[in-house]
Short mmCIF file of C-alpha atoms and ligand atoms in Angstrom, two decimals:
data_model
loop_
_atom_site.label_atom_id
_atom_site.label_comp_id
_atom_site.label_asym_id
_atom_site.label_seq_id
_atom_site.Cartn_x
_atom_site.Cartn_y
_atom_site.Cartn_z
CA LEU A 1 -39.66 7.76 -31.85
CA THR A 2 -41.12 6.51 -28.99
CA SER A 3 -39.13 5.18 -25.94
CA VAL A 4 -40.37 1.54 -26.30
CA ALA A 5 -39.26 1.50 -30.23
CA LEU A 6 -35.85 2.69 -29.25
CA THR A 7 -35.45 0.19 -26.26
CA GLN A 8 -36.79 -2.46 -28.67
CA HIS A 9 -34.39 -1.51 -31.39
CA TYR A 10 -31.49 -2.07 -28.72
CA LEU A 11 -33.04 -5.51 -27.34
CA ASP A 12 -32.97 -6.73 -30.74
CA ARG A 13 -29.42 -5.73 -31.49
CA ILE A 14 -28.36 -7.28 -27.91
CA ALA A 15 -30.26 -10.59 -29.08
CA LYS A 16 -28.33 -10.76 -32.55
CA PHE A 17 -24.72 -9.73 -31.48
CA ASP A 18 -24.42 -10.00 -27.82
CA PRO A 19 -23.93 -14.12 -28.11
CA GLU A 20 -20.65 -13.72 -29.71
CA LEU A 21 -19.73 -10.33 -27.80
CA ASN A 22 -20.64 -11.76 -24.18
CA ALA A 23 -20.72 -8.00 -23.07
CA TYR A 24 -23.87 -8.40 -20.76
CA ILE A 25 -24.12 -10.73 -17.79
CA THR A 26 -27.94 -10.36 -17.69
CA VAL A 27 -30.58 -8.83 -20.02
CA THR A 28 -33.83 -7.34 -18.65
CA PRO A 29 -36.11 -6.99 -21.39
CA GLU A 30 -39.16 -6.89 -19.50
CA LEU A 31 -38.16 -4.41 -17.09
CA ALA A 32 -36.81 -2.31 -20.15
CA ILE A 33 -40.04 -2.42 -21.97
CA ALA A 34 -41.92 -1.55 -18.64
CA MET A 35 -40.01 1.43 -18.08
CA ALA A 36 -39.72 2.70 -21.59
CA LYS A 37 -43.68 2.65 -21.55
CA GLU A 38 -43.77 4.93 -18.07
CA ALA A 39 -41.22 6.99 -20.02
CA ASP A 40 -43.36 7.24 -22.88
CA ALA A 41 -46.40 8.44 -20.73
CA LYS A 42 -43.97 10.96 -19.58
CA LEU A 43 -42.86 12.26 -22.71
CA ASP A 44 -46.71 12.43 -23.91
CA ALA A 45 -47.38 14.30 -20.81
CA GLY A 46 -44.79 17.03 -22.19
CA ASN A 47 -42.38 18.15 -19.22
CA ALA A 48 -39.78 15.27 -19.57
CA HIS A 49 -36.17 15.64 -18.97
CA PRO A 50 -33.80 15.13 -22.16
CA LEU A 51 -32.61 11.62 -20.98
CA THR A 52 -35.92 10.47 -20.18
CA GLY A 53 -36.80 7.26 -22.11
CA ILE A 54 -33.17 6.97 -23.44
CA PRO A 55 -32.21 3.47 -22.61
CA ILE A 56 -29.18 2.55 -20.33
CA ALA A 57 -26.83 -0.55 -19.58
CA HIS A 58 -25.46 -0.41 -16.08
CA LYS A 59 -22.25 -2.37 -15.03
CA ASP A 60 -22.95 -5.40 -12.98
CA ILE A 61 -21.17 -3.82 -9.93
CA PHE A 62 -24.53 -1.66 -9.43
CA CYS A 63 -27.05 -2.95 -7.19
CA ILE A 64 -30.46 -2.90 -8.74
CA ASP A 65 -33.61 -3.65 -6.82
CA GLY A 66 -34.86 -7.18 -8.02
CA VAL A 67 -32.09 -7.64 -10.58
CA LYS A 68 -29.14 -10.09 -10.39
CA THR A 69 -26.12 -8.20 -9.22
CA THR A 70 -22.98 -10.40 -9.61
CA CYS A 71 -19.77 -8.37 -9.85
CA GLY A 72 -18.94 -10.81 -12.50
CA SER A 73 -18.19 -13.35 -9.66
CA LYS A 74 -19.23 -17.00 -8.65
CA MET A 75 -19.74 -15.70 -5.24
CA LEU A 76 -22.48 -13.51 -6.24
CA SER A 77 -23.78 -15.48 -9.41
CA ASN A 78 -27.33 -15.80 -7.86
CA PHE A 79 -27.48 -12.43 -5.74
CA VAL A 80 -30.72 -10.65 -6.49
CA ALA A 81 -30.07 -7.05 -5.13
CA PRO A 82 -32.73 -6.09 -2.37
CA TYR A 83 -32.09 -2.20 -3.16
CA ASP A 84 -30.97 0.39 -5.81
CA ALA A 85 -27.73 2.12 -5.71
CA HIS A 86 -27.70 5.91 -5.73
CA VAL A 87 -26.83 5.96 -9.23
CA VAL A 88 -29.42 3.90 -10.38
CA GLU A 89 -32.24 5.41 -8.24
CA GLN A 90 -31.30 8.68 -9.93
CA LEU A 91 -31.55 7.38 -13.45
CA LYS A 92 -34.74 5.41 -12.48
CA GLU A 93 -36.03 8.73 -11.57
CA LEU A 94 -35.66 10.25 -15.28
CA ASN A 95 -37.13 7.03 -16.31
CA MET A 96 -34.08 5.56 -18.31
CA PRO A 97 -34.94 2.08 -19.09
CA ILE A 98 -32.51 -0.73 -18.22
CA LEU A 99 -31.49 -3.03 -20.59
CA GLY A 100 -29.41 -5.07 -18.76
CA LYS A 101 -26.00 -5.49 -16.67
CA THR A 102 -22.76 -5.54 -18.45
CA ASN A 103 -19.86 -7.93 -17.98
CA MET A 104 -16.52 -6.92 -15.85
CA ASP A 105 -13.58 -8.45 -14.22
CA GLU A 106 -14.25 -10.27 -11.08
CA PHE A 107 -15.03 -7.56 -8.42
CA ALA A 108 -13.57 -4.92 -10.81
CA MET A 109 -10.04 -6.52 -10.59
CA GLY A 110 -8.53 -6.38 -13.73
CA SER A 111 -7.50 -4.57 -16.78
CA SER A 112 -8.94 -6.98 -19.44
CA SER A 113 -12.42 -8.24 -18.46
CA GLU A 114 -10.95 -11.72 -18.74
CA SER A 115 -11.34 -12.59 -15.06
CA SER A 116 -15.47 -12.67 -15.12
CA TYR A 117 -16.77 -15.81 -14.00
CA PHE A 118 -18.91 -15.02 -16.89
CA GLY A 119 -16.17 -15.66 -19.70
CA PRO A 120 -14.22 -12.92 -21.38
CA THR A 121 -16.12 -9.88 -23.47
CA LYS A 122 -14.67 -9.75 -26.92
CA ASN A 123 -13.74 -6.01 -28.48
CA PRO A 124 -16.22 -4.96 -30.90
CA TRP A 125 -13.63 -3.47 -33.37
CA ASP A 126 -11.51 -6.81 -33.52
CA LEU A 127 -12.89 -9.95 -31.91
CA LYS A 128 -9.31 -11.38 -30.97
CA ALA A 129 -8.75 -8.26 -28.95
CA VAL A 130 -9.85 -7.53 -25.26
CA PRO A 131 -12.27 -4.69 -24.57
CA GLY A 132 -10.08 -3.42 -21.75
CA GLY A 133 -11.56 -3.75 -18.10
CA SER A 134 -12.87 -3.99 -15.57
CA SER A 135 -15.93 -1.94 -17.24
CA GLY A 136 -14.98 -3.88 -20.56
CA GLY A 137 -18.50 -4.97 -21.02
CA ALA A 138 -20.07 -1.65 -20.84
CA ALA A 139 -17.31 -0.31 -23.34
CA ALA A 140 -18.25 -2.93 -25.61
CA VAL A 141 -21.83 -2.29 -25.54
CA ILE A 142 -21.59 1.33 -26.35
CA ALA A 143 -19.11 0.35 -29.34
CA ALA A 144 -21.22 -1.87 -30.83
CA GLY A 145 -24.33 -0.18 -30.58
CA LEU A 146 -25.93 -2.54 -27.90
CA ALA A 147 -26.87 0.36 -25.48
CA PRO A 148 -26.77 4.16 -26.21
CA LEU A 149 -25.44 4.94 -22.64
CA ALA A 150 -23.74 3.13 -19.86
CA THR A 151 -22.38 3.32 -16.39
CA GLY A 152 -18.95 2.13 -15.37
CA THR A 153 -16.66 2.40 -12.47
CA ASP A 154 -13.06 3.52 -12.38
CA THR A 155 -10.58 2.51 -9.24
CA GLY A 156 -7.45 2.48 -11.18
CA GLY A 157 -8.54 3.12 -14.89
CA SER A 158 -11.57 0.84 -15.38
CA ILE A 159 -13.63 3.57 -17.04
CA ARG A 160 -10.63 5.30 -19.01
CA GLN A 161 -8.73 2.12 -20.29
CA PRO A 162 -11.92 0.00 -21.47
CA ALA A 163 -12.91 3.43 -23.37
CA SER A 164 -9.58 3.90 -24.91
CA PHE A 165 -9.42 0.23 -26.34
CA CYS A 166 -13.17 0.33 -27.64
CA GLY A 167 -13.09 3.91 -29.08
CA ILE A 168 -15.75 5.45 -26.44
CA SER A 169 -15.69 8.23 -24.20
CA GLY A 170 -15.57 7.76 -20.37
CA ILE A 171 -14.93 10.18 -17.44
CA LYS A 172 -14.06 9.29 -14.04
CA PRO A 173 -15.05 11.95 -11.85
CA THR A 174 -13.70 13.70 -8.88
CA TYR A 175 -13.57 11.25 -5.83
CA GLY A 176 -16.71 12.12 -3.97
CA ALA A 177 -18.84 13.36 -7.08
CA VAL A 178 -20.70 10.24 -7.35
CA SER A 179 -21.93 8.29 -4.57
CA ARG A 180 -20.74 4.82 -3.99
CA TYR A 181 -23.92 3.93 -2.11
CA GLY A 182 -24.92 0.55 -3.83
CA MET A 183 -21.80 0.12 -5.90
CA ILE A 184 -19.99 -2.96 -4.74
CA ALA A 185 -16.79 -1.91 -2.94
CA TYR A 186 -13.26 -2.85 -4.33
CA ALA A 187 -11.01 -0.14 -3.07
CA SER A 188 -13.18 2.41 -1.34
CA SER A 189 -10.77 5.58 -1.23
CA PHE A 190 -10.38 4.85 -5.11
CA ASP A 191 -13.71 3.80 -6.33
CA GLN A 192 -15.99 5.97 -8.44
CA GLY A 193 -18.98 5.59 -10.85
CA GLY A 194 -18.82 7.55 -14.16
CA PRO A 195 -20.29 7.64 -17.68
CA MET A 196 -19.39 5.63 -20.75
CA THR A 197 -20.77 6.87 -24.03
CA ARG A 198 -20.17 7.59 -27.57
CA SER A 199 -19.44 11.26 -27.20
CA ALA A 200 -18.10 13.73 -24.67
CA GLN A 201 -21.55 15.50 -24.70
CA ASP A 202 -23.34 12.29 -23.62
CA SER A 203 -20.98 11.91 -21.01
CA ALA A 204 -21.57 15.66 -19.68
CA TRP A 205 -25.57 14.77 -19.55
CA LEU A 206 -25.17 11.36 -17.95
CA LEU A 207 -22.59 12.35 -15.54
CA THR A 208 -24.95 15.28 -14.33
CA ALA A 209 -27.50 12.98 -13.89
CA MET A 210 -25.30 10.16 -12.00
CA ALA A 211 -23.60 12.59 -9.46
CA GLY A 212 -24.98 14.87 -6.57
CA PHE A 213 -24.62 14.58 -2.82
CA ASP A 214 -25.61 11.08 -0.86
CA LEU A 215 -26.06 11.14 2.79
CA ARG A 216 -25.44 7.35 2.62
CA ASP A 217 -21.99 7.83 1.15
CA SER A 218 -19.64 9.39 3.95
CA THR A 219 -17.29 10.52 1.16
CA SER A 220 -20.01 12.03 -1.02
CA PHE A 221 -19.37 16.02 -1.18
CA GLU A 222 -22.07 18.22 -0.01
CA GLN A 223 -22.71 20.43 -2.72
CA ALA A 224 -25.56 21.72 -4.94
CA LYS A 225 -26.01 19.05 -7.99
CA PRO A 226 -23.62 20.12 -10.47
CA ASP A 227 -24.57 20.67 -14.29
CA TYR A 228 -21.36 19.19 -16.23
CA THR A 229 -22.98 20.56 -19.56
CA THR A 230 -22.42 24.40 -19.32
CA GLU A 231 -19.05 24.56 -20.83
CA LEU A 232 -19.16 22.33 -23.59
CA ASN A 233 -19.32 25.03 -26.07
CA ALA A 234 -16.63 27.23 -24.95
CA SER A 235 -13.40 28.05 -27.14
CA LEU A 236 -9.99 26.55 -26.55
CA LYS A 237 -8.19 29.73 -26.88
CA GLY A 238 -5.57 30.31 -24.11
CA LEU A 239 -6.25 26.86 -22.71
CA LYS A 240 -2.85 25.84 -20.98
CA VAL A 241 -2.42 22.07 -22.04
CA GLY A 242 0.35 20.38 -19.67
CA VAL A 243 2.02 17.72 -21.38
CA PRO A 244 4.20 15.84 -18.77
CA LYS A 245 7.86 15.31 -19.86
CA GLU A 246 7.93 11.77 -18.33
CA TYR A 247 5.09 10.38 -20.26
CA PHE A 248 6.51 9.68 -23.98
CA GLY A 249 9.22 7.67 -22.56
CA GLU A 250 10.16 3.68 -22.78
CA GLY A 251 7.20 1.37 -22.84
CA LEU A 252 4.91 3.60 -24.64
CA ASP A 253 3.92 1.95 -28.23
CA ALA A 254 5.05 3.96 -30.95
CA GLY A 255 1.83 4.09 -32.72
CA VAL A 256 0.16 5.39 -29.72
CA ALA A 257 2.52 8.27 -29.26
CA THR A 258 2.12 9.26 -32.68
CA VAL A 259 -1.76 9.50 -32.21
CA ILE A 260 -1.41 11.38 -28.97
CA LYS A 261 0.92 13.91 -30.40
CA THR A 262 -1.35 14.30 -33.40
CA ALA A 263 -4.51 15.10 -30.69
CA ILE A 264 -1.97 17.76 -28.96
CA ALA A 265 -1.17 19.28 -32.11
CA GLU A 266 -5.07 19.35 -32.83
CA LEU A 267 -5.61 21.39 -29.34
CA GLU A 268 -2.83 23.99 -30.30
CA LYS A 269 -4.64 24.57 -33.73
CA GLN A 270 -7.76 25.25 -31.57
CA GLY A 271 -5.86 27.68 -29.69
CA ALA A 272 -4.52 25.94 -26.77
CA GLN A 273 -1.11 26.56 -25.57
CA VAL A 274 1.06 23.65 -24.82
CA VAL A 275 3.32 23.62 -21.50
CA GLU A 276 5.58 21.30 -20.64
CA VAL A 277 5.07 19.85 -16.85
CA SER A 278 6.64 17.18 -14.84
CA LEU A 279 5.07 13.96 -12.85
CA PRO A 280 8.55 12.70 -11.59
CA ASN A 281 6.89 10.26 -9.30
CA LYS A 282 4.92 8.80 -12.00
CA ASP A 283 6.61 5.35 -11.59
CA LEU A 284 5.80 4.77 -8.06
CA ALA A 285 2.02 5.07 -8.57
CA VAL A 286 1.53 1.30 -9.67
CA PRO A 287 3.50 -0.08 -6.89
CA ALA A 288 1.51 2.34 -4.33
CA TYR A 289 -1.40 1.16 -5.73
CA TYR A 290 -1.08 -2.35 -5.48
CA VAL A 291 -0.34 -2.24 -1.91
CA LEU A 292 -3.26 0.35 -1.12
CA ALA A 293 -6.10 -1.13 -3.49
CA PRO A 294 -5.52 -4.79 -2.27
CA ALA A 295 -5.39 -3.94 1.42
CA GLU A 296 -8.92 -2.16 0.96
CA ALA A 297 -10.13 -4.96 -0.90
CA SER A 298 -9.29 -7.64 1.39
CA SER A 299 -11.10 -5.84 4.23
CA ASN A 300 -14.12 -5.13 1.97
CA LEU A 301 -14.04 -8.68 0.74
CA SER A 302 -14.21 -9.97 4.00
CA ARG A 303 -18.01 -9.51 4.09
CA PHE A 304 -18.48 -12.38 1.61
CA ASP A 305 -18.14 -15.49 4.26
CA GLY A 306 -21.28 -17.89 2.84
CA VAL A 307 -23.20 -16.87 5.62
CA ARG A 308 -25.31 -13.82 5.12
CA TYR A 309 -25.65 -13.93 1.07
CA GLY A 310 -23.75 -15.12 -1.74
CA TYR A 311 -22.37 -18.51 -2.50
CA ARG A 312 -22.30 -20.88 0.11
CA CYS A 313 -20.31 -24.56 -0.36
CA GLU A 314 -22.15 -27.61 0.10
CA ASN A 315 -22.50 -29.67 3.32
CA PRO A 316 -20.22 -27.78 5.61
CA GLN A 317 -18.75 -29.70 8.52
CA ASP A 318 -18.35 -26.45 10.97
CA LEU A 319 -18.22 -22.77 10.54
CA ASN A 320 -14.61 -22.61 9.80
CA ASP A 321 -15.17 -25.43 6.85
CA LEU A 322 -18.22 -22.96 5.83
CA TYR A 323 -16.16 -19.74 5.73
CA THR A 324 -12.81 -21.65 4.10
CA ARG A 325 -14.66 -23.43 1.23
CA SER A 326 -17.28 -20.94 0.41
CA ARG A 327 -14.40 -18.39 -0.04
CA SER A 328 -11.88 -20.51 -1.83
CA GLU A 329 -14.79 -22.02 -4.31
CA GLY A 330 -16.82 -18.65 -4.62
CA PHE A 331 -13.47 -16.29 -5.39
CA GLY A 332 -11.34 -16.42 -8.61
CA ALA A 333 -7.66 -16.40 -8.75
CA GLU A 334 -7.00 -12.82 -8.99
CA VAL A 335 -9.35 -12.09 -6.23
CA LYS A 336 -7.64 -14.24 -4.30
CA ARG A 337 -4.21 -13.13 -5.20
CA ARG A 338 -5.38 -9.43 -4.37
CA ILE A 339 -6.91 -10.81 -0.78
CA MET A 340 -3.66 -12.35 0.14
CA VAL A 341 -1.58 -9.58 -0.90
CA GLY A 342 -3.69 -6.83 0.91
CA ALA A 343 -4.06 -9.07 4.18
CA TYR A 344 -0.16 -9.28 4.18
CA ALA A 345 0.22 -5.73 3.39
CA LEU A 346 -1.90 -4.92 6.76
CA SER A 347 -0.49 -7.61 8.92
CA ALA A 348 1.23 -6.33 12.09
CA GLY A 349 4.94 -5.80 11.60
CA TYR A 350 4.27 -5.02 7.74
CA TYR A 351 2.04 -2.23 8.22
CA ASP A 352 4.80 0.38 8.28
CA ALA A 353 6.94 -1.19 5.63
CA TYR A 354 4.24 -1.40 3.15
CA TYR A 355 0.71 0.38 3.55
CA LEU A 356 2.33 3.28 5.40
CA LYS A 357 4.91 3.79 2.86
CA ALA A 358 2.44 3.66 0.02
CA GLN A 359 0.11 5.87 1.75
CA LYS A 360 3.10 8.55 1.67
CA LEU A 361 3.71 7.57 -1.96
CA ARG A 362 0.07 8.67 -2.45
CA ARG A 363 0.66 11.67 -1.22
CA LEU A 364 3.74 12.57 -3.18
CA ILE A 365 1.77 11.76 -6.12
CA LYS A 366 -1.13 14.22 -5.23
CA ASP A 367 1.70 16.77 -4.71
CA ASP A 368 3.12 16.31 -8.31
CA PHE A 369 -0.13 16.95 -9.76
CA MET A 370 -0.92 19.77 -7.73
CA LYS A 371 2.58 21.68 -8.61
CA ALA A 372 1.93 20.61 -12.54
CA PHE A 373 -1.45 22.47 -12.11
CA GLU A 374 0.24 25.64 -11.37
CA SER A 375 1.26 25.96 -14.81
CA CYS A 376 -1.73 24.46 -16.77
CA ASP A 377 -5.57 23.86 -16.54
CA VAL A 378 -5.42 20.32 -17.78
CA ILE A 379 -2.78 17.71 -18.56
CA VAL A 380 -2.92 15.26 -21.54
CA GLY A 381 -1.41 12.32 -22.55
CA PRO A 382 -2.10 8.46 -23.39
CA VAL A 383 -4.73 6.75 -21.79
CA ALA A 384 -2.77 3.44 -21.92
CA PRO A 385 0.69 2.55 -23.73
CA THR A 386 -0.66 0.13 -26.17
CA PRO A 387 -3.88 -0.15 -28.01
CA ALA A 388 -6.22 -3.40 -27.14
CA PHE A 389 -3.95 -6.33 -26.66
CA ASN A 390 -5.28 -9.98 -27.66
CA ILE A 391 -7.46 -12.10 -25.36
CA GLY A 392 -5.12 -14.19 -23.61
CA GLU A 393 -2.01 -12.33 -23.95
CA LYS A 394 -1.39 -11.00 -20.57
CA SER A 395 -3.68 -13.30 -18.39
CA ASP A 396 -0.74 -15.60 -17.15
CA ASP A 397 1.36 -12.54 -16.36
CA PRO A 398 -0.26 -10.39 -13.70
CA ILE A 399 2.85 -7.72 -13.34
CA SER A 400 2.33 -6.85 -17.12
CA MET A 401 -1.37 -6.50 -16.92
CA TYR A 402 -0.88 -4.27 -13.63
CA LEU A 403 1.75 -2.08 -15.61
CA ALA A 404 -1.01 -1.46 -18.35
CA ASP A 405 -2.46 1.36 -16.08
CA LEU A 406 0.47 3.19 -15.72
CA TYR A 407 -1.30 6.53 -16.90
CA THR A 408 -4.56 6.10 -15.22
CA ILE A 409 -3.54 4.88 -11.67
CA PRO A 410 -1.89 7.97 -10.59
CA VAL A 411 -5.12 10.06 -10.97
CA ASN A 412 -7.10 7.63 -8.59
CA LEU A 413 -4.36 7.73 -6.08
CA ALA A 414 -4.71 11.77 -6.20
CA GLY A 415 -8.57 11.58 -6.49
CA LEU A 416 -8.61 13.69 -9.65
CA PRO A 417 -11.20 13.74 -12.51
CA ALA A 418 -10.16 12.70 -15.74
CA MET A 419 -11.55 11.31 -19.22
CA SER A 420 -10.61 9.15 -22.32
CA VAL A 421 -11.61 10.48 -25.45
CA PRO A 422 -11.34 8.83 -28.95
CA ALA A 423 -8.19 10.12 -30.80
CA GLY A 424 -7.37 7.80 -33.59
CA PHE A 425 -6.46 4.20 -34.51
CA VAL A 426 -3.32 2.03 -34.46
CA GLU A 427 -3.61 -1.06 -36.90
CA GLY A 428 -7.24 -0.89 -36.68
CA ARG A 429 -7.57 -0.73 -32.81
CA PRO A 430 -8.82 2.35 -31.11
CA VAL A 431 -6.38 4.72 -28.94
CA GLY A 432 -8.00 7.24 -26.35
CA LEU A 433 -6.48 10.60 -25.57
CA HIS A 434 -6.24 11.09 -21.38
CA ILE A 435 -7.21 14.50 -20.35
CA VAL A 436 -6.64 15.05 -16.60
CA GLY A 437 -8.19 18.10 -14.60
CA ASN A 438 -7.70 19.69 -11.27
CA TYR A 439 -10.25 18.72 -8.49
CA HIS A 440 -14.13 19.76 -9.59
CA ALA A 441 -12.82 20.25 -13.26
CA GLU A 442 -15.13 18.05 -15.02
CA ALA A 443 -16.84 20.60 -17.06
CA LYS A 444 -13.67 21.60 -18.56
CA LEU A 445 -12.45 18.12 -19.17
CA LEU A 446 -15.72 17.48 -20.89
CA ASN A 447 -15.34 21.07 -22.93
CA VAL A 448 -11.85 20.19 -23.78
CA ALA A 449 -12.96 16.60 -25.21
CA HIS A 450 -16.24 17.95 -26.77
CA GLN A 451 -14.21 20.62 -28.85
CA TYR A 452 -11.48 18.02 -29.64
CA GLN A 453 -14.25 15.73 -31.26
N1 LIG B 1 -6.84 -2.69 -13.24
C1 LIG B 1 -6.85 -1.92 -12.36
C2 LIG B 1 -6.93 -3.29 -11.23
O1 LIG B 1 -6.87 -4.16 -11.43
C3 LIG B 1 -8.09 -1.28 -11.95
C4 LIG B 1 -9.29 -1.73 -11.93
C5 LIG B 1 -10.18 -0.92 -11.81
O2 LIG B 1 -10.01 0.52 -11.72
N2 LIG B 1 -11.57 -1.17 -11.44
O3 LIG B 1 -6.99 -3.14 -9.98
#
């Protein structure tokens, strides 16, 4: 099998199925085939990397030189990036043909991919359901076989929740493991890129390729390039699996609870030892996040002013009119809501009451995890309280949409690594198992997921 043939196979499937799913914002067939030809030359020469020639879809939040990069927004609907993100640069070096850019919530703000300027993506398992978000397009292309590998980003759950909703694997690494250079910023102290794939093994390979120190991201940690594939085959005998006693309370769908309990029993069967742990402040995570993430977003999104790049309104009367109309016409409702909340929380007089308070909660939540990891190696539970919900079901109710991230958000507040691995189905819709590790425990998480699968 040549890379050109493999790439063409995926391009054909995209042409056939994507008009219904709307999982891609941009498809790049010429680029894909040109890259596949280069990959084949390398493969023929004989010393290629295992990922060489395997096609990939990038979330439309990663800049690719010469390719439209929209971040799901009207604001960037005509923006062609002039450089590559660090993640893209590294995968290009391995000659992984780029199939296109996947759909997402506008500026990664959302849990259903419905806030995209380019229309919602459908869940391949049930076309009435959302694929999750914000990396919903990436999850859908993997589930539907429209790409073998994809990149995603996770600020509060955006890799793990769509992975759960679409029955695929995805990992958010420790904050600082993957460079944010060229990844359009939402909330910089939370944002992390990561792989979205069929299996945990594929995620281990792709994460190894995506991670690594990069001087252009000041929070990238300085270390030799890690290899996350080394522990995949280790036995789970003696592994201490923490189950937070607060996880199975009110709000958790009964079907999801059964799937997760069955998954935990499977880990026990493989020799893992289940211990009860406690995360007493878990309910404070969503409120803290919805102060901190919008605060950072309000600052990050100030660069979209209609002057330097992106959408510009017609016939501006003066500078103020240019700013005001470009931003009010270019941003969608959810993005505006977050900018307003964030600017309010940061304003003089409110800073101590909201931003500072939320930072203190962030610390408490991290401390809870550190305490829990004194008695276990990994923490497991549900990724989301329900399976995929229907398109339109939550779109008028931001609070219920925000609460859907109650299990994933604490992990981003603490900067820990976590993954979602397919665990079962509830009424035909997939459900993922959430595995959370201590800092830099990615190889362990991937090991647990691989053994479980
Ligand atoms: N749903 C969360 C939000 O809207 C998380 C999104 C994400 O991880 N990018 O902020």
